[in-house]
Coordinates of C-alpha atoms in Angstrom, one line a residue:
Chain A
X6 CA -24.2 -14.7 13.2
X7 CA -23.6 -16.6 10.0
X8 CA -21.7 -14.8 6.6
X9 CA -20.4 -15.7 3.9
X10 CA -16.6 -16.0 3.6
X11 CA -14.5 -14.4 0.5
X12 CA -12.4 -17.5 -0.4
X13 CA -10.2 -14.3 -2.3
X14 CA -9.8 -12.7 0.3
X15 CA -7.7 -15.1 1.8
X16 CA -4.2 -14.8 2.8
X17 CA -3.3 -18.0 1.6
X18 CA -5.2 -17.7 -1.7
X19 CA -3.3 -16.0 -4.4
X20 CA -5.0 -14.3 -7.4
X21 CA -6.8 -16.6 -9.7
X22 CA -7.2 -15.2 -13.3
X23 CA -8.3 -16.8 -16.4
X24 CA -6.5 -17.0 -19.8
X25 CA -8.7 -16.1 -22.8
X26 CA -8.4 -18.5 -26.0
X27 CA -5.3 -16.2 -27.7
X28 CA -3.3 -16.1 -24.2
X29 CA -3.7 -19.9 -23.6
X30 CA -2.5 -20.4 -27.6
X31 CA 0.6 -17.9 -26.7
X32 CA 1.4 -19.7 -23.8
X33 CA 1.5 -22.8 -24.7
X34 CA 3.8 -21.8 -27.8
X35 CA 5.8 -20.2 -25.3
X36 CA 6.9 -23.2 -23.6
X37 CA 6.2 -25.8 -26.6
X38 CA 4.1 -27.8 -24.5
X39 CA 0.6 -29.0 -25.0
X40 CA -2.2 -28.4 -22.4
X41 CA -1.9 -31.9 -20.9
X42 CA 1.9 -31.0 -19.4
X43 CA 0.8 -28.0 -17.7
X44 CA -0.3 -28.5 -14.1
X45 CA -3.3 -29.2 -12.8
X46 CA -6.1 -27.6 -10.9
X47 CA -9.5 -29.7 -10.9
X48 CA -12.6 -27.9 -12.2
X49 CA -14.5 -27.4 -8.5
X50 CA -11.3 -26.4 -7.0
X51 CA -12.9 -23.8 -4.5
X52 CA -10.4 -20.9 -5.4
X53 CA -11.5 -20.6 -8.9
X54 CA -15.7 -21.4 -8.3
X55 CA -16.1 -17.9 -9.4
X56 CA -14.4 -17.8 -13.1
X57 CA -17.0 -20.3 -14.8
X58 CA -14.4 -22.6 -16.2
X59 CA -14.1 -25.8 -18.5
X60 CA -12.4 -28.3 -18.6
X61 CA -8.8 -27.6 -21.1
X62 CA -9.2 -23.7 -19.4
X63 CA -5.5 -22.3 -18.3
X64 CA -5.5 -20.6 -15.2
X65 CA -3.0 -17.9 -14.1
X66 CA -1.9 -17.4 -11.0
X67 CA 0.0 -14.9 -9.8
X68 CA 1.9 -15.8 -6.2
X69 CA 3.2 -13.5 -3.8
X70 CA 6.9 -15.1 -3.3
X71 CA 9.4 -14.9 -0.5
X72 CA 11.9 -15.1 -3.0
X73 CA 11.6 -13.2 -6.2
X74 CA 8.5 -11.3 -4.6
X75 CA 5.7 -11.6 -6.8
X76 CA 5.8 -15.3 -9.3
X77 CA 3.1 -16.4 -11.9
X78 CA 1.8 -19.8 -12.7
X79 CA -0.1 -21.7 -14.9
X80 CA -2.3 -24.6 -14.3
X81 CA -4.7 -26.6 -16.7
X82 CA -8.3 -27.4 -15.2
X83 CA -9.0 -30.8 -15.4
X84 CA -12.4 -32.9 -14.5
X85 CA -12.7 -34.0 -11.3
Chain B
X20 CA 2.9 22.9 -7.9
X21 CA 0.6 21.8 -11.2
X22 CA 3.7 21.9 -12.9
X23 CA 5.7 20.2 -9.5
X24 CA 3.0 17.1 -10.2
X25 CA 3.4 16.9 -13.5
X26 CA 7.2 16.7 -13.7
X27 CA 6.6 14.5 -10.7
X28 CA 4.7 12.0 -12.8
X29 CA 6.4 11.9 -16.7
X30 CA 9.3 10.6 -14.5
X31 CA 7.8 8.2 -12.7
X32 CA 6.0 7.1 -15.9
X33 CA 9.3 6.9 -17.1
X34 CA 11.4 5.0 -14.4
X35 CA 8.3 2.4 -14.6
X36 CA 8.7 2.1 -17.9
X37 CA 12.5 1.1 -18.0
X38 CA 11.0 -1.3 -15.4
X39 CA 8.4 -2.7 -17.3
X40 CA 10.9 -3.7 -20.3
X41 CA 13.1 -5.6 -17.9
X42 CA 9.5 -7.2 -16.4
X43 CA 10.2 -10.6 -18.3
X44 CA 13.9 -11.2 -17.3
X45 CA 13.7 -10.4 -13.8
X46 CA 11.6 -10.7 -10.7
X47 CA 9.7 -7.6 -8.9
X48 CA 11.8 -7.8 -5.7
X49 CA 14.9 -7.0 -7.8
X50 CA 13.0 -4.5 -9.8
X51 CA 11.4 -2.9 -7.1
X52 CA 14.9 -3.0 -4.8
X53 CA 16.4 -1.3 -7.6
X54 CA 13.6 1.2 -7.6
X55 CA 13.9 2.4 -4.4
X56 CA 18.0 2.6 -4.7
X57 CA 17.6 4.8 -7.9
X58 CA 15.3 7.7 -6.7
X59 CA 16.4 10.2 -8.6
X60 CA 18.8 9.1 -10.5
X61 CA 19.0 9.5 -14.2
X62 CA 17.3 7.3 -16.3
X63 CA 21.1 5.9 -18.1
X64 CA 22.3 5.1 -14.5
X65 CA 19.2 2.8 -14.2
X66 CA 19.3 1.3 -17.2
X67 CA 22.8 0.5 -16.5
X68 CA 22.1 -1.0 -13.3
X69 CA 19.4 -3.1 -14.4
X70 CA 21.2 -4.4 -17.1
X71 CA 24.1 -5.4 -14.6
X72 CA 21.1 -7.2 -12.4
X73 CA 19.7 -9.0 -15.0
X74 CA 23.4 -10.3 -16.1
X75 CA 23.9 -11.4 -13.1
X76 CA 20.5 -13.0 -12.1
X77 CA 20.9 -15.1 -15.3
X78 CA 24.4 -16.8 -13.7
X79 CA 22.5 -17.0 -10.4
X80 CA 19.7 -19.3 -12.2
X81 CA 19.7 -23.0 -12.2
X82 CA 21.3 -24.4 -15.1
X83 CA 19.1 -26.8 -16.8
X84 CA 19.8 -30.3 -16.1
X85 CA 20.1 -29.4 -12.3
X86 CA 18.8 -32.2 -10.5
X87 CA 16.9 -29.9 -8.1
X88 CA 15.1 -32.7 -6.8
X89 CA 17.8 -34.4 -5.7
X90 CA 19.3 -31.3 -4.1
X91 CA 16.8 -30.9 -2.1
X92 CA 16.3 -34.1 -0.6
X93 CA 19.7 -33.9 0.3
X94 CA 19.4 -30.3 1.7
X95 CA 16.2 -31.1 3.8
X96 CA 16.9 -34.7 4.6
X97 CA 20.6 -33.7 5.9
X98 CA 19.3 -30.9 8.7
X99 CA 16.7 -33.3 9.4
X100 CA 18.7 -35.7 10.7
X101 CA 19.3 -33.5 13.9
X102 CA 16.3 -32.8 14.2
X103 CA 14.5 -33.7 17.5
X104 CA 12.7 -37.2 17.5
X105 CA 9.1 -36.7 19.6
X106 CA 9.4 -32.5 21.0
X107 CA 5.8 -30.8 21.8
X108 CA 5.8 -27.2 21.4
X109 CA 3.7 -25.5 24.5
X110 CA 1.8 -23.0 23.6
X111 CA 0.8 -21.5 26.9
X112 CA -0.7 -23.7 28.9
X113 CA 0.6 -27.7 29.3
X114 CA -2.9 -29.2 27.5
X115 CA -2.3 -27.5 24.8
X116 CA 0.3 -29.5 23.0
X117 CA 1.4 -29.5 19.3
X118 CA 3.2 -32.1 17.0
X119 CA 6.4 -30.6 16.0
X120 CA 9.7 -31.8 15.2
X121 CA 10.3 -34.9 12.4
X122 CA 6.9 -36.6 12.9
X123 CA 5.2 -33.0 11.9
X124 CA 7.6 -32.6 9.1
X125 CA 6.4 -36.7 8.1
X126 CA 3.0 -36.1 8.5
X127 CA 3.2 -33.0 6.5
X128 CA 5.2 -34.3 3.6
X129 CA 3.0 -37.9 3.5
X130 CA -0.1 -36.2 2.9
X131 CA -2.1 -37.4 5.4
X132 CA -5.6 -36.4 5.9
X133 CA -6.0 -37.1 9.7
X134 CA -3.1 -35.3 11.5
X135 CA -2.4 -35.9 15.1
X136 CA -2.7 -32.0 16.3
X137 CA -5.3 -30.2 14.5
X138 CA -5.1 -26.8 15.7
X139 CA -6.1 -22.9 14.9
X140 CA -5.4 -19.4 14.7
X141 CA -8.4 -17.3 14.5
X142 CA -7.7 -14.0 13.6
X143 CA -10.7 -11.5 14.9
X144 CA -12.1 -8.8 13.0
X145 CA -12.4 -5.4 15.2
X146 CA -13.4 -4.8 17.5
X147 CA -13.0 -8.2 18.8
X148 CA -9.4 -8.1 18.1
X149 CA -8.9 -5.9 20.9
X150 CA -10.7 -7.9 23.6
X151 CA -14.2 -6.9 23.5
X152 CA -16.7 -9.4 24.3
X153 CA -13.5 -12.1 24.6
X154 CA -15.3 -14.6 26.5
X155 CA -18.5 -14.6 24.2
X156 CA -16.3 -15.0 21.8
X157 CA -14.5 -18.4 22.5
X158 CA -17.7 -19.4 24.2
X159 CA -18.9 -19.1 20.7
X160 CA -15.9 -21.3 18.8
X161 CA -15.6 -24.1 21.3
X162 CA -18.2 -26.5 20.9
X163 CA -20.1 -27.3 24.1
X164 CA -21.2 -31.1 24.5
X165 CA -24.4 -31.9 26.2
X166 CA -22.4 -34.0 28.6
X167 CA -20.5 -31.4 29.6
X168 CA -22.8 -29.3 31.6
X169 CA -24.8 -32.6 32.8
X170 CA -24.9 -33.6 36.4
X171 CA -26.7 -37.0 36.2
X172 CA -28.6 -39.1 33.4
X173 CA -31.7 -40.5 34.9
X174 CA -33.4 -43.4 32.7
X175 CA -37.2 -44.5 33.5
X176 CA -38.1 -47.9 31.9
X177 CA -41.7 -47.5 32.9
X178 CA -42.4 -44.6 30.8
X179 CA -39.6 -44.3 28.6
X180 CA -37.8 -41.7 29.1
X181 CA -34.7 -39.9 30.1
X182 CA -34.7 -37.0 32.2
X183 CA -31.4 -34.9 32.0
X184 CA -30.2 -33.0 35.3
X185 CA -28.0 -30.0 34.4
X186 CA -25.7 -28.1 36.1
X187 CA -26.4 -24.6 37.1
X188 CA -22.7 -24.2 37.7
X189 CA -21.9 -25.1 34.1
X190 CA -24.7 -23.8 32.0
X191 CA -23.6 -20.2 34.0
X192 CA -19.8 -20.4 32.8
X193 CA -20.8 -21.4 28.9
X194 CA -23.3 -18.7 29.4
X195 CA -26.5 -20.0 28.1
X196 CA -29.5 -20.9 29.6
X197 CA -32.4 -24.1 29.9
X198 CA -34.5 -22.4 27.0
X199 CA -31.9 -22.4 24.1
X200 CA -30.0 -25.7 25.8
X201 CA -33.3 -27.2 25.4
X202 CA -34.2 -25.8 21.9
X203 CA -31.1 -27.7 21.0
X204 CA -31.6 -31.1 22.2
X205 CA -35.5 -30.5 20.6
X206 CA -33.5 -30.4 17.1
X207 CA -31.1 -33.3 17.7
X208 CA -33.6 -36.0 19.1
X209 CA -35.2 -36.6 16.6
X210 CA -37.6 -39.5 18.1
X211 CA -38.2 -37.8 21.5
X212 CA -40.3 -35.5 23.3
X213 CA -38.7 -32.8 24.8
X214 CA -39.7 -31.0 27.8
X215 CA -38.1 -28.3 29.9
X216 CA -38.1 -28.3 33.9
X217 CA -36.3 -25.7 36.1
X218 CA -32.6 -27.6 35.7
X219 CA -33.5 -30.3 33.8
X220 CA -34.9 -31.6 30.7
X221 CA -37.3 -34.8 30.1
X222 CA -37.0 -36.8 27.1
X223 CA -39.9 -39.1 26.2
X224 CA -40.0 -41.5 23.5
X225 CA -42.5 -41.4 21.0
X226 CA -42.4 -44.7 20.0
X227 CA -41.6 -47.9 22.6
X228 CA -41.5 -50.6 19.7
X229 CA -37.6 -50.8 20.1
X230 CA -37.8 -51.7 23.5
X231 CA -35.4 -50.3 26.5
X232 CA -32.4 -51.3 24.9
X233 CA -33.3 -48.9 22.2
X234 CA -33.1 -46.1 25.6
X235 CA -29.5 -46.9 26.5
X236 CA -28.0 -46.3 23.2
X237 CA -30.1 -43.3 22.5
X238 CA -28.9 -42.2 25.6
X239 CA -25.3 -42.2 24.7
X240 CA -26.1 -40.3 21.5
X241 CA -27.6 -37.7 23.7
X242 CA -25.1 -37.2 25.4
X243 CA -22.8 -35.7 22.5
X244 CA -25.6 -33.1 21.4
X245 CA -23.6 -29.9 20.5
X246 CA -25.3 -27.4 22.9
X247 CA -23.4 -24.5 21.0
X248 CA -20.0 -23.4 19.2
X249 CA -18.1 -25.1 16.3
X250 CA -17.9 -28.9 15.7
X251 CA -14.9 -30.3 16.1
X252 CA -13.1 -27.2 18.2
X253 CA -12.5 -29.0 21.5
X254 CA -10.4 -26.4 23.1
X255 CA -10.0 -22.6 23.2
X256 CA -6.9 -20.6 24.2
X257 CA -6.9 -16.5 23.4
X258 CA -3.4 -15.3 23.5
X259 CA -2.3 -11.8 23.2
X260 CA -0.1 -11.2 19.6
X261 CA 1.6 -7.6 19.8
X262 CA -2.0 -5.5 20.4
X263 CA -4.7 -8.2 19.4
X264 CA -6.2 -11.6 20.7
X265 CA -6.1 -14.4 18.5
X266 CA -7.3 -17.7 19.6
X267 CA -5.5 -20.5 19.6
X268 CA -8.2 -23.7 18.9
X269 CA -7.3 -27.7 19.4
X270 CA -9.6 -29.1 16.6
X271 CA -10.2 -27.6 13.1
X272 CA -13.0 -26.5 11.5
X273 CA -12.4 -24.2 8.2
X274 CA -15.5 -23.8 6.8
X275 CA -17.2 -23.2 10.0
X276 CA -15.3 -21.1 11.3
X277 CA -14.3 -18.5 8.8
X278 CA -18.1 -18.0 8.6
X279 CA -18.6 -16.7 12.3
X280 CA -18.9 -12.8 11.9
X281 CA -16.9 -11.8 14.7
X282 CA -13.6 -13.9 12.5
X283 CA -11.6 -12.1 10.2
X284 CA -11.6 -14.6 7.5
X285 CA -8.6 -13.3 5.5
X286 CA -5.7 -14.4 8.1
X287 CA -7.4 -17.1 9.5
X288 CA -5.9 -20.5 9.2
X289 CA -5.6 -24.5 10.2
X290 CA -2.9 -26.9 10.1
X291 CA -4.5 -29.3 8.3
X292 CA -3.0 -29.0 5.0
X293 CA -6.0 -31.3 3.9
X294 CA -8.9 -29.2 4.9
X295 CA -7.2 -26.0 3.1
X296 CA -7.1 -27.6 0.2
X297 CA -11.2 -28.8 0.6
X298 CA -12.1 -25.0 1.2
X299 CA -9.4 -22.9 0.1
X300 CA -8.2 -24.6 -2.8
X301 CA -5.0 -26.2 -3.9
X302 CA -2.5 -23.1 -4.3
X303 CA -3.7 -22.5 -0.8
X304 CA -2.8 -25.6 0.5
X305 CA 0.5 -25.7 -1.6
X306 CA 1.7 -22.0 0.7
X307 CA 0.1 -24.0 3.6
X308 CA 3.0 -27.2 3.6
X309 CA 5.6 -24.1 3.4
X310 CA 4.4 -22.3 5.6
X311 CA 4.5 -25.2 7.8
X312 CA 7.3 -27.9 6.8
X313 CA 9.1 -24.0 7.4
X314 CA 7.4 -23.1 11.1
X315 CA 9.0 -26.9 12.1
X316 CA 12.7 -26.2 10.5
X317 CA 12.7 -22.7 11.6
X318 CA 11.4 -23.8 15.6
X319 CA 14.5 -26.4 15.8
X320 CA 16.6 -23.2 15.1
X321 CA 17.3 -25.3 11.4
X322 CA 18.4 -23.0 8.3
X323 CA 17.2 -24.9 5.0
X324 CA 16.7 -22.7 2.3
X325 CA 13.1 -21.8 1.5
X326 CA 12.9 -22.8 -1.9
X327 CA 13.8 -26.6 -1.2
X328 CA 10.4 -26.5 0.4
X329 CA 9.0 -24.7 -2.2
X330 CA 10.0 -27.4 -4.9
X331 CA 8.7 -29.9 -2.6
X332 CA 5.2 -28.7 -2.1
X333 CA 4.9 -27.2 -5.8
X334 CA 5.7 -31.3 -6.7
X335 CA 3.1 -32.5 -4.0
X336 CA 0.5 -30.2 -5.6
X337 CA 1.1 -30.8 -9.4
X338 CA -2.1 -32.9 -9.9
X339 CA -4.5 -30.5 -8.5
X340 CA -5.0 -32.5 -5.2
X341 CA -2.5 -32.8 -2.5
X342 CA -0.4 -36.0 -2.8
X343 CA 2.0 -37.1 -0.4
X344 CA 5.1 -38.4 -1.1
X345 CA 4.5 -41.9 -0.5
X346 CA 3.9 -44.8 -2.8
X347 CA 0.3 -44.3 -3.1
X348 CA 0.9 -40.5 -3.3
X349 CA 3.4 -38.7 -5.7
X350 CA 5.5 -41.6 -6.3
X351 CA 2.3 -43.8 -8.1
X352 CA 1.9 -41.7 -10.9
X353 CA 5.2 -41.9 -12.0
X354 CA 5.4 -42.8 -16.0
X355 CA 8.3 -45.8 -15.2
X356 CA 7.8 -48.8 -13.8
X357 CA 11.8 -49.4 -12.8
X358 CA 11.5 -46.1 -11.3
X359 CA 8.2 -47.0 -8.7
X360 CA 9.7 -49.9 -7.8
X361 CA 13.0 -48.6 -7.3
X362 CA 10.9 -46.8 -3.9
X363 CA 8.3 -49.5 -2.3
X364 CA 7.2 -52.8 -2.7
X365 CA 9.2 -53.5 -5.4
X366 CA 7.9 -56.7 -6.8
X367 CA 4.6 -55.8 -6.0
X368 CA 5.2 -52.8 -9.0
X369 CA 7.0 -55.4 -11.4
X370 CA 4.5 -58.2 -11.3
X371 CA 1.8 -56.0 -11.7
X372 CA 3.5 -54.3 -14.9
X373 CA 4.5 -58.1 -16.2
X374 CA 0.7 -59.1 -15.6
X375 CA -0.5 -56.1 -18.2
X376 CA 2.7 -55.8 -19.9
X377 CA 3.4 -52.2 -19.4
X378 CA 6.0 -50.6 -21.2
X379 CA 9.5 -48.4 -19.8
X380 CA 10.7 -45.7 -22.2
X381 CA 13.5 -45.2 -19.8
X382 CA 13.0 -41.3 -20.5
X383 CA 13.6 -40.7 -16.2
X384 CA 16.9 -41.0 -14.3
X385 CA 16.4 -44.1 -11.4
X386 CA 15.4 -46.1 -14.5
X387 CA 18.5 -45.3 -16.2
X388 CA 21.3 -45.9 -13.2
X389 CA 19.7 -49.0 -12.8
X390 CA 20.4 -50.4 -16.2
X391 CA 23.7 -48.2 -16.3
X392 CA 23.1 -45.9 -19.4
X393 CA 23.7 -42.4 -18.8
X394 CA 20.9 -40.5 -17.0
X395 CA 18.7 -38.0 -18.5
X396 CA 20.7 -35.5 -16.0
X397 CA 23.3 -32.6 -16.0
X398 CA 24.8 -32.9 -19.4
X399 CA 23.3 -36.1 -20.1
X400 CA 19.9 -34.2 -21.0
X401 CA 20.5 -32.3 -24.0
X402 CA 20.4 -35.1 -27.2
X403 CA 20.8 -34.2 -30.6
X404 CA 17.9 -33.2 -32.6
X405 CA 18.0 -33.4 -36.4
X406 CA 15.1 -31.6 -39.3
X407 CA 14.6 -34.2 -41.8
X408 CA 14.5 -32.6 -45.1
X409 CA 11.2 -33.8 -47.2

């Protein structure tokens, strides 16, 4: 009877997406901000057990949004 | 019609093109609203009109400075004010009642990790969805206490034990029978001997050191043995949603639930805002408190404007983990001391920040009104910025 839920799949989840070393650079020079002012996601956070991350990683998110239909976001993983 | 396609695509490839410049200054709606109005027209007419949209969604922006925050405080807090103290939302039958109203919106908004109603929708996968096996179904979610389908506890001192009469009646209507009931209890007494009659079961100590004492309270731990479904769903309710059941649970259980088979684990969802963010994550829970601090403002026939909320639950999720906005939440990991005091417990916040001498850059705005120098707000914010020449 048991399987093993998707957490991806989930309507609430948006898509979680890695930023290699050069996107995370251009970002960051983007905004003028270091890592630390970015938000936060913390490094077991369930939507992102899949992408192997460290700690100082960026993630991108990209939101579906009622307002401007489709919004991206940036968070910083952090220890626990 | 090789030709028809290919025409068709070099000016779609095109029109997506012109899109995909303007892809940094504005959003896909407007870009894909200005898609669909353009179909077939020529690619100058588009250009045109996107560069009219974008012109015009930079004067729509917030100007920087806005105090956004306090906006929408203002534009939440103001509708809020008529909004119904105590009102239970009935959804079908009178057991089933859900906090709505201000103490929802409160409980919400504060973070909390107990809330008063936890409830769910499960969505079911086909064909489920369409009523087949309904009653196995939410036989299967509701969790089923071994007191529920007991008629009488029996103790014997002499040879301790405790013989359990069950219910025909009630093992018939949850649909099991004595075998698996009694498989059950086998697992969860650990300590006993467990032996199946026609409609009952005997439980006999193994070890008598404890004395009878020992017998009673066993004998209340017995009694909640989950017989079957999902820990912590205390109620079932399948309702009919345009041309599919969904079922409608008191008590949440996320993790537990999303794994049943028969549950279609993509539109599935709790109210607890705290136990989405254990399994789903934290963007998950940050689209959960809009979905709904909106489902409360939208029931009390309320208009606030969605992205109020949105700023709200984007600042309750900033650290990763869901904080309310209380003083232990949101407000305690503010950089100023004036400005956490200027919320709680005020001396609490400065004798603590006297005792290790903390410091105030007065870079915030509550800090700032308080010792009357401009705030960092509006046209306050911009200061001058000078290269020093080496």
């Amino acid at each position: 009877m048991k399987k093993k839920f998707e957490i991806s799949e989930h309507r609430l989840v948006p898509k979680h997406t890695k930023l290699s070393d050069k996107e995370k650079e251009e970002l960051l020079a983007a905004y003028q901000i270091t890592n630390k002012e970015l938000p936060k996601i913390k490094k077991n956070d369930p939507a992102i057990s899949s992408l192997e991350v460290k700690e100082g990683d960026v993630i991108k998110i990209v939101r579906p949004s009622l307002t401007s239909g489709e919004s991206t976001f940036y968070r910083g993983v952090v220890n626990v | 019609m090789f030709n028809a396609c290919l025409g068709f695509t070099g000016a779609r490839t095109d029109k997506m093109s012109i899109a995909n410049e303007y892809k940094g200054r504005l959003p896909k709606k407007i870009l894909d609203e200005v898609a669909s109005l353009t179909q077939g027209s020529s690619e100058a007419k588009v250009r045109k009109l996107l560069e009219e949209a974008s012109r015009e969604y930079e004067q729509a922006k917030v100007e920087p400075g806005e105090c956004v925050g306090i906006i929408s405080a203002e534009s939440i807090g103001e509708p809020g004010t008529q909004m119904t103290l105590n009102t239970f939302h009935f959804a079908g039958v009178a057991e089933m009642n859900i906090t709505m109203g201000l103490p929802r919106i409160i409980e919400i908004l504060d973070g909390r990790s107990e809330i008063s109603t936890p409830m769910m929708e499960i969505y079911l996968k086909q064909p489920y969805s369409k009523g087949k096996d309904l009653k196995e179904v939410t036989l299967a979610i509701r969790q089923t206490l071994l007191k529920d389908i007991v008629s009488e506890f029996l103790i014997n001192v002499a040879d301790f034990s405790i013989e359990v009469k069950l219910s025909q009646e009630r093992i018939a209507e949850i649909g099991a029978n004595i075998s698996s009931i009694a498989a059950a209890v086998k697992q969860a007494a650990k300590g006993y001997n467990v032996s199946a009659g026609k409609d009952s079961l005997v439980l006999k100590k193994k070890e008598r050191d404890n004395g009878i004492n020992a017998l009673y309270t066993d004998k209340e731990k017995i009694k909640q043995i989950s017989i079957q479904g999902v820990k912590g769903i205390t109620q079932v309710l399948p309702v009919k949603r345009g041309d599919e059941y969904v079922i409608i649970t008191a008590g949440t259980n996320l993790k537990e639930v999303l794994s049943l088979e028969f549950v279609d684990d993509s539109r599935t969802v709790s109210n607890d805002v705290a136990e989405i963010a254990k399994i789903l994550g934290i963007e998950a829970a940050r689209q959960a408190i809009i979905n709904e601090v909106f489902k409360v403002i939208e029931s009390q026939g309320l208009n606030v404007d969605i992205r109020h909320i949105m700023l709200v639950a984007d600042t309750m999720c900033n650290l990763g983990v869901v904080k309310g906005i209380t003083r232990y939440g949101v407000v305690s990991e503010k950089a100023s001391v004036l400005a956490r005091a200027s919320f709680e417990t005020p001396i609490k916040h400065i004798l603590n920040a006297a005792l290790i001498g903390e410091e105030d850059k007065l870079d915030s705005v509550v800090e700032n009104v308080m010792i009357n120098q401009p705030t960092p707000v509006g046209t306050g914010l911009p200061g001058l910025v000078t290269k020093v020449k080496r």
